[in-house]
C-alpha cells in the first residue's frame, strides 16, 4: 500500500502517524514545505521518501510531486493530511489522480462551509444555531430582530476562529458592514454554551470504531480575540446523549474510513427557539483528528 501524507511536519507530533503506518507495512511517502534538512529525524525515519515543495499553495508544484511519486512507486492508495487547512488540497489530489479512498472535491465542497454543515446536522436530528449568510445591513438587522444580540460573524469557509467576531450592538454591526470582506461570511445567533467535542474514527460503513470526548472551557473564539491561553481536557465517560447524537452525525456526514471531530454546545441556559439548559446543539464538524497535539 502506498500512502502519501501531506504536510506531516505540522503539528510536529504527526510523524507518529507515519511511524505507525510504516510499522504496519505501509509504504509511507510525504510531501511538505519544510526543507529536508529541517525535518525531524523521527519523520525522516518514518517515511520512504519526503518531497520538499517550496510553496504548497501552488497546486501545480504539489501535483508534480504526486506524479513523480507515482512514477517511482506505482499507484497511490491513500492521500491524507489529517489537517483542516489541507483538506481541500487532499480532495483535489484524490480527484485528479482518481484515488478513491477518501473525499473528492464534489463531496468536500458540500460540507466544508459552516452553512453546508447545518443541512447534515438537520438530517442527523441535531439542532444548530440559527444563521444568516451575510449580504446587506438591512437583512442583517432583520436577522437580529429575530434572534437578538449578540451575534457571531465568521467566514462561512474558515479554519478555527480566524476572523471571527461577536457583535453586541447596532454600532458594532454597522462597523462590521463598513469593512469590505473578500469572502462569504455567516452570521449566527450567539449560543451561551460549553463546547464539548465528540471525536473518533469511523470505518467504511460510517460506524464508529473509536470514540472519545473533550471539553473546552474557553472557546477558540475567545482564545483568538482575547489572546488568552487555551486549555481543554478529556472526559473519562462520554455523556450518553452526546454519544447518541455524535454517532448519528457520523452516519449522515461523509465520514468513512477517517478521523472526525464533531463540536457541540451544551446549553448553559434555556434558549427560546433552540433548546433547554443541558441540551446539545451542533456547532461544526471537521473531518480530521482534534487539533494541535490532541492525538
Coordinates of C-alpha atoms in Angstrom, one line a residue:
X1 CA 0.0 0.0 0.0
X2 CA 1.3 3.4 -1.0
X3 CA 0.2 6.3 1.3
X4 CA 1.0 9.9 0.6
X5 CA 1.0 12.0 3.8
X6 CA 0.6 15.7 3.1
X7 CA 2.5 18.1 5.5
X8 CA 3.4 15.6 8.2
X9 CA 5.7 18.1 9.9
X10 CA 2.8 20.1 11.4
X11 CA 1.8 19.6 14.1
X12 CA 5.1 18.2 15.0
X13 CA 3.6 15.1 16.6
X14 CA 2.1 14.0 13.3
X15 CA 5.2 11.9 12.4
X16 CA 3.7 9.3 14.7
X17 CA 1.0 8.6 12.1
X18 CA 3.8 7.9 9.5
X19 CA 5.7 5.8 12.0
X20 CA 2.8 3.6 12.9
X21 CA 1.8 3.0 9.3
X22 CA 5.4 2.1 8.4
X23 CA 5.4 -0.4 11.3
X24 CA 2.3 -2.0 9.8
X25 CA 3.9 -2.4 6.4
X26 CA 2.6 0.7 4.6
X27 CA 4.9 2.4 2.1
X28 CA 4.7 6.0 3.5
X29 CA 5.6 8.9 1.2
X30 CA 5.4 12.5 2.3
X31 CA 5.1 16.0 0.8
X32 CA 5.7 19.2 2.7
X33 CA 7.1 22.7 2.6
X34 CA 9.8 22.3 5.2
X35 CA 13.3 21.7 3.7
X36 CA 14.7 18.2 4.1
X37 CA 17.5 19.3 6.4
X38 CA 15.0 20.8 8.8
X39 CA 12.5 17.9 9.3
X40 CA 13.0 15.8 12.4
X41 CA 14.9 12.6 12.4
X42 CA 11.7 10.8 13.7
X43 CA 9.9 11.9 10.5
X44 CA 12.8 11.0 8.2
X45 CA 12.9 7.5 9.7
X46 CA 9.2 7.1 9.3
X47 CA 8.9 7.7 5.5
X48 CA 10.3 6.1 2.5
X49 CA 10.7 9.4 0.7
X50 CA 10.0 13.0 1.6
X51 CA 9.4 15.5 -1.2
X52 CA 10.1 19.2 -0.4
X53 CA 7.8 21.7 -2.1
X54 CA 8.7 25.4 -1.5
X55 CA 5.1 26.6 -1.8
X56 CA 2.3 24.2 -1.2
X57 CA -0.3 26.9 -2.1
X58 CA 0.9 26.4 -5.7
X59 CA -1.1 23.3 -6.7
X60 CA 1.0 22.6 -9.7
X61 CA 4.0 22.1 -7.5
X62 CA 2.2 19.5 -5.4
X63 CA 0.6 17.8 -8.4
X64 CA 4.0 17.3 -10.0
X65 CA 5.3 15.8 -6.7
X66 CA 2.5 13.3 -6.6
X67 CA 3.1 12.4 -10.3
X68 CA 6.7 11.8 -9.6
X69 CA 5.9 9.6 -6.6
X70 CA 3.5 7.6 -8.8
X71 CA 6.1 7.1 -11.5
X72 CA 8.6 5.8 -8.9
X73 CA 6.4 3.8 -6.6
X74 CA 3.2 3.0 -8.6
X75 CA -0.4 3.7 -7.9
X76 CA -1.2 5.7 -4.8
X77 CA -3.8 4.1 -2.5
X78 CA -4.3 7.0 0.0
X79 CA -3.7 10.7 0.2
X80 CA -4.3 12.3 3.6
X81 CA -3.1 15.3 5.7
X82 CA -5.3 14.9 8.8
X83 CA -5.1 18.7 8.8
X84 CA -8.1 21.1 8.3
X85 CA -6.1 23.6 6.3
X86 CA -5.2 21.0 3.6
X87 CA -8.5 19.0 3.4
X88 CA -9.4 20.7 0.1
X89 CA -5.9 20.0 -1.3
X90 CA -6.3 16.4 -0.3
X91 CA -9.6 16.2 -2.1
X92 CA -8.3 17.8 -5.2
X93 CA -5.4 15.4 -5.5
X94 CA -7.7 12.4 -5.0
X95 CA -10.0 13.8 -7.7
X96 CA -7.2 14.4 -10.2
X97 CA -5.4 11.1 -9.6
X98 CA -8.6 9.1 -9.2
X99 CA -7.8 8.0 -5.6
X100 CA -11.0 6.5 -4.2
X101 CA -10.2 6.1 -0.5
X102 CA -11.3 9.5 0.6
X103 CA -13.4 12.5 -0.1
X104 CA -13.1 14.1 -3.5
X105 CA -13.8 17.7 -4.5
X106 CA -17.5 17.2 -5.1
X107 CA -18.1 15.9 -1.6
X108 CA -15.9 18.2 0.4
X109 CA -17.4 21.3 -1.1
X110 CA -20.8 20.3 0.2
X111 CA -19.9 20.4 3.9
X112 CA -16.7 22.4 4.1
X113 CA -18.8 25.6 4.6
X114 CA -20.4 26.1 8.0
X115 CA -23.8 26.8 6.4
X116 CA -23.5 23.5 4.5
X117 CA -22.8 21.6 7.7
X118 CA -26.1 22.6 9.1
X119 CA -28.0 20.6 6.5
X120 CA -26.2 17.4 7.6
X121 CA -26.8 18.2 11.2
X122 CA -30.5 18.6 10.4
X123 CA -30.5 15.1 8.7
X124 CA -28.9 13.7 11.9
X125 CA -31.7 15.2 14.0
X126 CA -29.3 17.7 15.7
X127 CA -30.3 21.4 16.2
X128 CA -27.9 24.2 15.2
X129 CA -27.8 27.9 15.8
X130 CA -30.0 29.9 13.5
X131 CA -28.0 31.7 10.9
X132 CA -28.0 34.2 8.0
X133 CA -25.5 34.4 5.1
X134 CA -24.2 38.0 5.3
X135 CA -25.3 40.3 2.4
X136 CA -26.9 43.6 3.3
X137 CA -27.0 45.6 6.5
X138 CA -30.8 45.7 6.2
X139 CA -31.0 41.9 6.1
X140 CA -28.5 41.6 8.9
X141 CA -30.8 43.8 11.1
X142 CA -33.8 41.7 10.2
X143 CA -32.0 38.5 11.3
X144 CA -31.0 40.2 14.6
X145 CA -34.6 41.3 15.1
X146 CA -35.4 37.6 15.1
X147 CA -32.6 36.2 17.3
X148 CA -31.4 39.3 19.3
X149 CA -27.9 40.4 20.2
X150 CA -25.2 39.3 20.5
X151 CA -24.5 37.5 17.2
X152 CA -21.3 35.9 15.9
X153 CA -19.9 36.5 12.4
X154 CA -17.2 34.4 10.8
X155 CA -16.1 33.2 7.3
X156 CA -18.5 30.6 6.0
X157 CA -15.5 28.6 4.9
X158 CA -12.8 29.2 7.6
X159 CA -10.4 27.3 9.8
X160 CA -10.6 27.6 13.6
X161 CA -11.7 31.0 14.8
X162 CA -9.9 33.1 12.2
X163 CA -11.6 36.5 11.5
X164 CA -14.5 35.6 14.0
X165 CA -16.2 38.3 15.9
X166 CA -19.0 38.8 18.4
X167 CA -21.3 41.7 17.6
X168 CA -23.2 43.1 20.6
X169 CA -25.0 46.3 19.3
X170 CA -26.0 48.3 16.3
X171 CA -22.8 50.4 16.3
X172 CA -20.6 47.3 16.1
X173 CA -22.9 45.8 13.4
X174 CA -22.6 48.9 11.2
X175 CA -18.8 48.9 11.7
X176 CA -18.7 45.3 10.5
X177 CA -20.7 46.1 7.4
X178 CA -18.3 49.0 6.5
X179 CA -15.5 46.5 6.1
X180 CA -15.0 45.1 2.6
X181 CA -15.0 41.3 3.1
X182 CA -13.3 39.2 0.5
X183 CA -15.1 36.0 1.5
X184 CA -18.7 35.0 2.3
X185 CA -19.5 35.5 6.0
X186 CA -22.1 33.7 8.1
X187 CA -23.9 35.4 11.0
X188 CA -25.2 33.1 13.8
X189 CA -27.2 33.7 16.9
X190 CA -24.8 33.7 20.0
X191 CA -25.1 30.5 22.0
X192 CA -24.3 30.5 25.7
X193 CA -22.9 27.0 25.9
X194 CA -19.9 24.9 26.9
X195 CA -18.1 23.4 23.9
X196 CA -17.8 19.6 24.0
X197 CA -16.4 17.6 21.2
X198 CA -17.2 14.1 20.1
X199 CA -14.1 12.7 18.4
X200 CA -13.1 9.4 17.0
X201 CA -12.6 7.1 13.9
X202 CA -15.2 5.7 11.6
X203 CA -14.9 2.6 9.4
X204 CA -16.1 2.2 5.8
X205 CA -19.7 1.8 6.9
X206 CA -19.8 5.1 8.9
X207 CA -19.7 3.0 12.1
X208 CA -17.7 4.5 15.0
X209 CA -14.8 2.2 15.9
X210 CA -13.2 4.6 18.4
X211 CA -14.7 7.5 20.3
X212 CA -13.7 10.0 22.9
X213 CA -14.7 13.4 24.1
X214 CA -13.1 16.7 25.1
X215 CA -14.3 19.7 27.0
X216 CA -13.2 23.3 26.0
X217 CA -14.0 25.7 29.0
X218 CA -12.9 28.7 26.9
X219 CA -13.9 28.9 23.3
X220 CA -11.5 29.1 20.4
X221 CA -13.1 32.4 19.5
X222 CA -12.3 33.9 22.9
X223 CA -8.7 32.5 22.8
X224 CA -8.1 34.2 19.5
X225 CA -9.8 37.5 20.2
X226 CA -8.6 37.9 23.8
X227 CA -5.1 36.5 23.2
X228 CA -5.7 34.1 26.1
X229 CA -4.4 30.6 26.9
X230 CA -6.2 27.6 25.6
X231 CA -7.0 24.6 27.8
X232 CA -9.2 21.6 27.5
X233 CA -9.5 18.1 29.0
X234 CA -10.7 14.6 28.0
X235 CA -13.7 13.1 29.6
X236 CA -13.4 9.6 31.2
X237 CA -17.0 8.9 30.2
X238 CA -18.9 10.3 27.2
X239 CA -22.4 11.5 28.1
X240 CA -24.9 9.1 26.6
X241 CA -26.9 11.7 24.8
X242 CA -23.7 13.2 23.2
X243 CA -22.6 9.7 22.1
X244 CA -26.0 9.1 20.6
X245 CA -26.0 12.4 18.7
X246 CA -22.4 12.1 17.6
X247 CA -23.0 8.6 16.1
X248 CA -26.0 10.0 14.3
X249 CA -23.9 12.8 12.8
X250 CA -21.2 10.4 11.7
X251 CA -23.8 8.3 9.9
X252 CA -25.1 11.4 8.0
X253 CA -21.8 13.1 7.2
X254 CA -19.4 11.6 4.6
X255 CA -17.3 10.3 7.4
X256 CA -16.0 6.9 6.4
X257 CA -12.5 5.4 6.9
X258 CA -11.2 8.5 8.7
X259 CA -10.9 10.6 11.8
X260 CA -13.7 13.0 12.8
X261 CA -14.0 15.9 15.2
X262 CA -17.6 17.0 16.0
X263 CA -18.2 20.1 18.1
X264 CA -21.3 20.7 20.2
X265 CA -22.6 23.3 22.5
X266 CA -24.0 22.1 25.8
X267 CA -26.5 24.9 26.6
X268 CA -25.8 26.7 29.9
X269 CA -29.3 28.2 29.9
X270 CA -32.6 27.9 28.2
X271 CA -32.6 29.4 24.7
X272 CA -36.0 30.1 23.2
X273 CA -36.3 28.7 19.7
X274 CA -33.2 26.5 20.2
X275 CA -33.3 24.3 23.4
X276 CA -33.3 23.8 27.1
X277 CA -30.4 24.1 29.5
X278 CA -28.3 20.9 29.1
X279 CA -29.3 20.2 25.5
X280 CA -26.6 19.6 22.9
X281 CA -26.5 21.9 19.9
X282 CA -24.4 21.2 16.8
X283 CA -21.6 23.6 16.2
X284 CA -19.4 22.2 13.4
X285 CA -17.8 19.0 12.1
X286 CA -14.2 18.6 11.0
X287 CA -13.0 15.5 9.0
X288 CA -9.8 15.2 10.8
X289 CA -8.4 14.5 14.3
X290 CA -8.8 17.1 17.1
X291 CA -6.4 20.0 16.5
X292 CA -2.9 20.5 17.9
X293 CA -1.3 17.7 19.9
X294 CA -4.5 16.0 20.9
X295 CA -3.8 12.7 19.1

